[in-house]
Amino acid sequence: MSEIKLAAQVRENFGKGSARQARRDALTPAVIYGHGTEPKHVNVDAHALQLALRTPNVLLSLDIAGGGTELVIPKAVQKHPLKRSISHVDFLIVKKGEKVTVDVAIVTEGDLAAGGNMLETLQNTISVEAEATHIPTEVTVSIAGLEAGATIHAKDLVLPAGTTLAVDGDIAVLQVIGAQAEEPAAEGTEA
């Protein structure tokens, strides 16, 4: 995964009023922390940040005006409940070669065996540990030809090289449910 570069500026004022003013100026307040450093409060261009955060677990290179460059991943994203715009972001500092634990989407491919079976998704994401600069965007699972009663566990997932499970391997991720037979109408009932 390549890193996305964003410009940021240090926030001098704190509190609700200054955060609202930043949002009116098309900026998103954020805080950068990690690796034992003092938290840095910054403002990031709201539109550029919105586009960057469309990619899950995106790796960002924040160029802080007068404060150097930080390599970060989004740790917590707060959104406005109605507008769905980003109101605040917590960034976690990462270093190249460092392992991080993130949730990655599970995507299925293929078709189930014939017979009206249904796929039940028990986990939409799975926690994995990967190098900060090589975080997978998704884990693909083939469900081709699975019969009723089949279950795919976390240990059955094929993970990209350098990625390991951060959860118990016996957790059920997907299962196939057999088609339900319809009950026949009772004979001899009067209309």
PDB file of C-alpha atoms in Angstrom:
ATOM      1  CA  MET A   1       0.000   0.000   0.000  1.00  0.00           C
ATOM      2  CA  SER A   2       1.426   3.362  -0.924  1.00  0.00           C
ATOM      3  CA  GLU A   3       1.228   6.296   1.393  1.00  0.00           C
ATOM      4  CA  ILE A   4      -0.911   9.352   0.718  1.00  0.00           C
ATOM      5  CA  LYS A   5       0.649  12.733   1.420  1.00  0.00           C
ATOM      6  CA  LEU A   6      -1.461  15.390   3.130  1.00  0.00           C
ATOM      7  CA  ALA A   7      -0.570  18.849   4.366  1.00  0.00           C
ATOM      8  CA  ALA A   8      -1.311  19.760   7.973  1.00  0.00           C
ATOM      9  CA  GLN A   9      -0.883  22.832  10.133  1.00  0.00           C
ATOM     10  CA  VAL A  10      -0.293  23.006  13.861  1.00  0.00           C
ATOM     11  CA  ARG A  11      -3.322  24.089  15.941  1.00  0.00           C
ATOM     12  CA  GLU A  12      -2.563  26.843  18.408  1.00  0.00           C
ATOM     13  CA  ASN A  13      -6.071  27.185  19.892  1.00  0.00           C
ATOM     14  CA  PHE A  14      -8.045  24.372  21.461  1.00  0.00           C
ATOM     15  CA  GLY A  15     -11.633  23.818  22.472  1.00  0.00           C
ATOM     16  CA  LYS A  16     -15.031  23.664  20.906  1.00  0.00           C
ATOM     17  CA  GLY A  17     -14.964  27.185  19.445  1.00  0.00           C
ATOM     18  CA  SER A  18     -11.649  26.794  17.651  1.00  0.00           C
ATOM     19  CA  ALA A  19     -12.673  23.355  16.328  1.00  0.00           C
ATOM     20  CA  ARG A  20     -15.881  24.812  14.909  1.00  0.00           C
ATOM     21  CA  GLN A  21     -13.933  27.661  13.305  1.00  0.00           C
ATOM     22  CA  ALA A  22     -11.552  25.148  11.720  1.00  0.00           C
ATOM     23  CA  ARG A  23     -14.492  23.191  10.272  1.00  0.00           C
ATOM     24  CA  ARG A  24     -15.972  26.429   8.852  1.00  0.00           C
ATOM     25  CA  ASP A  25     -12.585  27.009   7.186  1.00  0.00           C
ATOM     26  CA  ALA A  26     -12.816  23.526   5.540  1.00  0.00           C
ATOM     27  CA  LEU A  27     -10.274  22.007   7.941  1.00  0.00           C
ATOM     28  CA  THR A  28     -10.602  18.922  10.119  1.00  0.00           C
ATOM     29  CA  PRO A  29      -9.114  18.990  13.646  1.00  0.00           C
ATOM     30  CA  ALA A  30      -6.898  16.012  14.444  1.00  0.00           C
ATOM     31  CA  VAL A  31      -4.415  14.785  17.034  1.00  0.00           C
ATOM     32  CA  ILE A  32      -1.237  12.786  16.358  1.00  0.00           C
ATOM     33  CA  TYR A  33       0.132  10.526  19.102  1.00  0.00           C
ATOM     34  CA  GLY A  34       2.218   7.426  19.668  1.00  0.00           C
ATOM     35  CA  HIS A  35       5.771   6.194  20.293  1.00  0.00           C
ATOM     36  CA  GLY A  36       5.979   8.098  23.576  1.00  0.00           C
ATOM     37  CA  THR A  37       5.826  11.514  21.924  1.00  0.00           C
ATOM     38  CA  GLU A  38       3.762  14.459  23.074  1.00  0.00           C
ATOM     39  CA  PRO A  39       0.436  14.670  21.232  1.00  0.00           C
ATOM     40  CA  LYS A  40       0.445  17.097  18.295  1.00  0.00           C
ATOM     41  CA  HIS A  41      -2.787  18.944  17.545  1.00  0.00           C
ATOM     42  CA  VAL A  42      -3.179  19.737  13.845  1.00  0.00           C
ATOM     43  CA  ASN A  43      -5.712  20.807  11.233  1.00  0.00           C
ATOM     44  CA  VAL A  44      -5.934  18.900   7.931  1.00  0.00           C
ATOM     45  CA  ASP A  45      -7.725  19.906   4.714  1.00  0.00           C
ATOM     46  CA  ALA A  46     -11.195  18.365   5.130  1.00  0.00           C
ATOM     47  CA  HIS A  47     -11.793  17.380   1.493  1.00  0.00           C
ATOM     48  CA  ALA A  48      -8.376  15.769   0.988  1.00  0.00           C
ATOM     49  CA  LEU A  49      -8.748  13.885   4.271  1.00  0.00           C
ATOM     50  CA  GLN A  50     -12.253  12.675   3.332  1.00  0.00           C
ATOM     51  CA  LEU A  51     -10.892  11.285   0.047  1.00  0.00           C
ATOM     52  CA  ALA A  52      -7.895   9.655   1.731  1.00  0.00           C
ATOM     53  CA  LEU A  53     -10.006   7.939   4.386  1.00  0.00           C
ATOM     54  CA  ARG A  54     -12.105   6.155   1.758  1.00  0.00           C
ATOM     55  CA  THR A  55      -9.359   3.533   1.798  1.00  0.00           C
ATOM     56  CA  PRO A  56      -9.546   1.467   4.993  1.00  0.00           C
ATOM     57  CA  ASN A  57      -6.365   1.509   7.137  1.00  0.00           C
ATOM     58  CA  VAL A  58      -4.757   4.063   4.831  1.00  0.00           C
ATOM     59  CA  LEU A  59      -1.137   5.021   5.443  1.00  0.00           C
ATOM     60  CA  LEU A  60      -0.766   8.813   5.531  1.00  0.00           C
ATOM     61  CA  SER A  61       2.308  11.001   5.394  1.00  0.00           C
ATOM     62  CA  LEU A  62       1.371  14.243   7.149  1.00  0.00           C
ATOM     63  CA  ASP A  63       3.569  17.189   6.187  1.00  0.00           C
ATOM     64  CA  ILE A  64       3.155  19.466   9.192  1.00  0.00           C
ATOM     65  CA  ALA A  65       3.957  23.110   8.458  1.00  0.00           C
ATOM     66  CA  GLY A  66       6.947  23.922  10.655  1.00  0.00           C
ATOM     67  CA  GLY A  67       6.790  20.540  12.390  1.00  0.00           C
ATOM     68  CA  GLY A  68       8.294  17.961  10.037  1.00  0.00           C
ATOM     69  CA  THR A  69       6.651  14.896   8.545  1.00  0.00           C
ATOM     70  CA  GLU A  70       4.840  12.101  10.383  1.00  0.00           C
ATOM     71  CA  LEU A  71       3.873   8.677   9.020  1.00  0.00           C
ATOM     72  CA  VAL A  72       0.468   7.825  10.543  1.00  0.00           C
ATOM     73  CA  ILE A  73      -2.593   5.598  10.275  1.00  0.00           C
ATOM     74  CA  PRO A  74      -6.114   6.651  11.372  1.00  0.00           C
ATOM     75  CA  LYS A  75      -6.941   5.171  14.763  1.00  0.00           C
ATOM     76  CA  ALA A  76     -10.334   6.785  15.443  1.00  0.00           C
ATOM     77  CA  VAL A  77     -12.548   8.791  13.082  1.00  0.00           C
ATOM     78  CA  GLN A  78     -15.469  10.798  14.458  1.00  0.00           C
ATOM     79  CA  LYS A  79     -18.240  11.770  12.037  1.00  0.00           C
ATOM     80  CA  HIS A  80     -21.127  14.194  12.300  1.00  0.00           C
ATOM     81  CA  PRO A  81     -24.270  12.100  12.956  1.00  0.00           C
ATOM     82  CA  LEU A  82     -26.390  13.734  10.247  1.00  0.00           C
ATOM     83  CA  LYS A  83     -24.000  15.220   7.699  1.00  0.00           C
ATOM     84  CA  ARG A  84     -21.600  12.232   7.878  1.00  0.00           C
ATOM     85  CA  SER A  85     -18.687  14.658   7.483  1.00  0.00           C
ATOM     86  CA  ILE A  86     -15.525  13.967   9.463  1.00  0.00           C
ATOM     87  CA  SER A  87     -15.431  16.096  12.608  1.00  0.00           C
ATOM     88  CA  HIS A  88     -12.203  14.795  14.240  1.00  0.00           C
ATOM     89  CA  VAL A  89      -9.479  12.191  13.643  1.00  0.00           C
ATOM     90  CA  ASP A  90      -6.976  10.510  15.965  1.00  0.00           C
ATOM     91  CA  PHE A  91      -3.808   9.486  14.123  1.00  0.00           C
ATOM     92  CA  LEU A  92      -1.326   6.896  15.399  1.00  0.00           C
ATOM     93  CA  ILE A  93       2.360   7.377  14.521  1.00  0.00           C
ATOM     94  CA  VAL A  94       3.926   4.346  12.829  1.00  0.00           C
ATOM     95  CA  LYS A  95       7.449   3.593  11.670  1.00  0.00           C
ATOM     96  CA  LYS A  96       8.508   1.712   8.552  1.00  0.00           C
ATOM     97  CA  GLY A  97       8.964  -1.959   9.418  1.00  0.00           C
ATOM     98  CA  GLU A  98       6.792  -1.703  12.542  1.00  0.00           C
ATOM     99  CA  LYS A  99       3.930  -4.190  12.978  1.00  0.00           C
ATOM    100  CA  VAL A 100       0.439  -2.834  13.676  1.00  0.00           C
ATOM    101  CA  THR A 101      -2.861  -4.553  14.447  1.00  0.00           C
ATOM    102  CA  VAL A 102      -5.753  -3.502  12.198  1.00  0.00           C
ATOM    103  CA  ASP A 103      -9.176  -4.790  11.126  1.00  0.00           C
ATOM    104  CA  VAL A 104      -9.329  -5.869   7.473  1.00  0.00           C
ATOM    105  CA  ALA A 105     -12.512  -6.477   5.451  1.00  0.00           C
ATOM    106  CA  ILE A 106     -13.432 -10.041   4.460  1.00  0.00           C
ATOM    107  CA  VAL A 107     -14.588 -10.378   0.829  1.00  0.00           C
ATOM    108  CA  THR A 108     -16.091 -13.532  -0.702  1.00  0.00           C
ATOM    109  CA  GLU A 109     -15.723 -14.764  -4.261  1.00  0.00           C
ATOM    110  CA  GLY A 110     -17.357 -17.607  -6.152  1.00  0.00           C
ATOM    111  CA  ASP A 111     -20.766 -19.297  -5.940  1.00  0.00           C
ATOM    112  CA  LEU A 112     -22.110 -21.801  -3.450  1.00  0.00           C
ATOM    113  CA  ALA A 113     -23.067 -25.316  -4.521  1.00  0.00           C
ATOM    114  CA  ALA A 114     -26.521 -25.582  -6.110  1.00  0.00           C
ATOM    115  CA  GLY A 115     -29.494 -26.314  -3.897  1.00  0.00           C
ATOM    116  CA  GLY A 116     -30.657 -23.002  -2.504  1.00  0.00           C
ATOM    117  CA  ASN A 117     -28.039 -22.806   0.252  1.00  0.00           C
ATOM    118  CA  MET A 118     -27.371 -19.457   1.898  1.00  0.00           C
ATOM    119  CA  LEU A 119     -24.114 -17.908   3.084  1.00  0.00           C
ATOM    120  CA  GLU A 120     -24.150 -16.470   6.600  1.00  0.00           C
ATOM    121  CA  THR A 121     -21.448 -13.906   7.332  1.00  0.00           C
ATOM    122  CA  LEU A 122     -20.431 -14.119  10.978  1.00  0.00           C
ATOM    123  CA  GLN A 123     -17.494 -11.685  10.771  1.00  0.00           C
ATOM    124  CA  ASN A 124     -17.288  -8.747   8.323  1.00  0.00           C
ATOM    125  CA  THR A 125     -13.703  -7.941   9.338  1.00  0.00           C
ATOM    126  CA  ILE A 126     -10.797  -9.831  10.846  1.00  0.00           C
ATOM    127  CA  SER A 127      -8.007  -8.463  13.059  1.00  0.00           C
ATOM    128  CA  VAL A 128      -4.571  -9.026  11.576  1.00  0.00           C
ATOM    129  CA  GLU A 129      -1.042  -7.946  12.380  1.00  0.00           C
ATOM    130  CA  ALA A 130       0.894  -6.540   9.444  1.00  0.00           C
ATOM    131  CA  GLU A 131       3.786  -4.229   8.701  1.00  0.00           C
ATOM    132  CA  ALA A 132       2.593  -0.611   8.774  1.00  0.00           C
ATOM    133  CA  THR A 133       3.674   0.005   5.189  1.00  0.00           C
ATOM    134  CA  HIS A 134       2.091  -3.229   3.862  1.00  0.00           C
ATOM    135  CA  ILE A 135      -1.399  -3.328   5.367  1.00  0.00           C
ATOM    136  CA  PRO A 136      -3.763  -5.399   3.200  1.00  0.00           C
ATOM    137  CA  THR A 137      -6.988  -3.707   2.131  1.00  0.00           C
ATOM    138  CA  GLU A 138      -9.019  -6.934   2.246  1.00  0.00           C
ATOM    139  CA  VAL A 139      -8.838 -10.706   2.685  1.00  0.00           C
ATOM    140  CA  THR A 140     -10.517 -12.702  -0.098  1.00  0.00           C
ATOM    141  CA  VAL A 141     -12.242 -16.024   0.675  1.00  0.00           C
ATOM    142  CA  SER A 142     -13.352 -18.483  -2.001  1.00  0.00           C
ATOM    143  CA  ILE A 143     -16.788 -19.999  -1.304  1.00  0.00           C
ATOM    144  CA  ALA A 144     -16.975 -21.845  -4.623  1.00  0.00           C
ATOM    145  CA  GLY A 145     -18.816 -25.146  -4.300  1.00  0.00           C
ATOM    146  CA  LEU A 146     -19.312 -25.084  -0.525  1.00  0.00           C
ATOM    147  CA  GLU A 147     -22.119 -27.340   0.681  1.00  0.00           C
ATOM    148  CA  ALA A 148     -24.616 -26.825   3.519  1.00  0.00           C
ATOM    149  CA  GLY A 149     -22.964 -27.107   6.925  1.00  0.00           C
ATOM    150  CA  ALA A 150     -19.548 -25.890   5.747  1.00  0.00           C
ATOM    151  CA  THR A 151     -17.822 -23.402   8.040  1.00  0.00           C
ATOM    152  CA  ILE A 152     -14.789 -21.257   7.319  1.00  0.00           C
ATOM    153  CA  HIS A 153     -12.709 -20.375  10.373  1.00  0.00           C
ATOM    154  CA  ALA A 154     -10.158 -17.581  10.784  1.00  0.00           C
ATOM    155  CA  LYS A 155      -7.301 -20.110  10.523  1.00  0.00           C
ATOM    156  CA  ASP A 156      -8.622 -21.150   7.065  1.00  0.00           C
ATOM    157  CA  LEU A 157      -8.153 -17.637   5.608  1.00  0.00           C
ATOM    158  CA  VAL A 158      -5.321 -17.156   3.143  1.00  0.00           C
ATOM    159  CA  LEU A 159      -3.489 -14.053   4.353  1.00  0.00           C
ATOM    160  CA  PRO A 160      -1.001 -11.992   2.324  1.00  0.00           C
ATOM    161  CA  ALA A 161       2.704 -12.580   2.959  1.00  0.00           C
ATOM    162  CA  GLY A 162       3.923 -10.963   6.169  1.00  0.00           C
ATOM    163  CA  THR A 163       0.423 -10.829   7.677  1.00  0.00           C
ATOM    164  CA  THR A 164      -0.632 -12.903  10.678  1.00  0.00           C
ATOM    165  CA  LEU A 165      -3.907 -13.375  12.548  1.00  0.00           C
ATOM    166  CA  ALA A 166      -4.370 -11.252  15.662  1.00  0.00           C
ATOM    167  CA  VAL A 167      -7.373 -13.308  16.836  1.00  0.00           C
ATOM    168  CA  ASP A 168      -8.061 -16.923  17.788  1.00  0.00           C
ATOM    169  CA  GLY A 169      -7.917 -19.132  14.674  1.00  0.00           C
ATOM    170  CA  ASP A 170     -11.007 -21.084  15.733  1.00  0.00           C
ATOM    171  CA  ILE A 171     -13.356 -18.101  15.330  1.00  0.00           C
ATOM    172  CA  ALA A 172     -16.020 -18.889  12.711  1.00  0.00           C
ATOM    173  CA  VAL A 173     -16.006 -16.323   9.897  1.00  0.00           C
ATOM    174  CA  LEU A 174     -18.531 -17.719   7.379  1.00  0.00           C
ATOM    175  CA  GLN A 175     -20.913 -20.647   7.326  1.00  0.00           C
ATOM    176  CA  VAL A 176     -23.235 -22.175   4.759  1.00  0.00           C
ATOM    177  CA  ILE A 177     -26.843 -22.778   5.796  1.00  0.00           C
ATOM    178  CA  GLY A 178     -28.955 -25.365   4.012  1.00  0.00           C
ATOM    179  CA  ALA A 179     -32.159 -24.429   2.236  1.00  0.00           C
ATOM    180  CA  GLN A 180     -35.230 -24.547   4.447  1.00  0.00           C
ATOM    181  CA  ALA A 181     -37.943 -26.953   3.262  1.00  0.00           C
ATOM    182  CA  GLU A 182     -41.432 -25.509   3.095  1.00  0.00           C
ATOM    183  CA  GLU A 183     -44.070 -27.194   5.244  1.00  0.00           C
ATOM    184  CA  PRO A 184     -46.796 -28.843   3.157  1.00  0.00           C
ATOM    185  CA  ALA A 185     -50.346 -27.615   3.705  1.00  0.00           C
ATOM    186  CA  ALA A 186     -52.384 -29.822   6.037  1.00  0.00           C
ATOM    187  CA  GLU A 187     -54.641 -32.225   4.118  1.00  0.00           C
ATOM    188  CA  GLY A 188     -58.365 -32.242   4.635  1.00  0.00           C
ATOM    189  CA  THR A 189     -58.722 -28.677   5.857  1.00  0.00           C
ATOM    190  CA  GLU A 190     -61.896 -26.942   4.904  1.00  0.00           C
ATOM    191  CA  ALA A 191     -61.955 -23.573   3.203  1.00  0.00           C
TER     192      ALA A 191
END
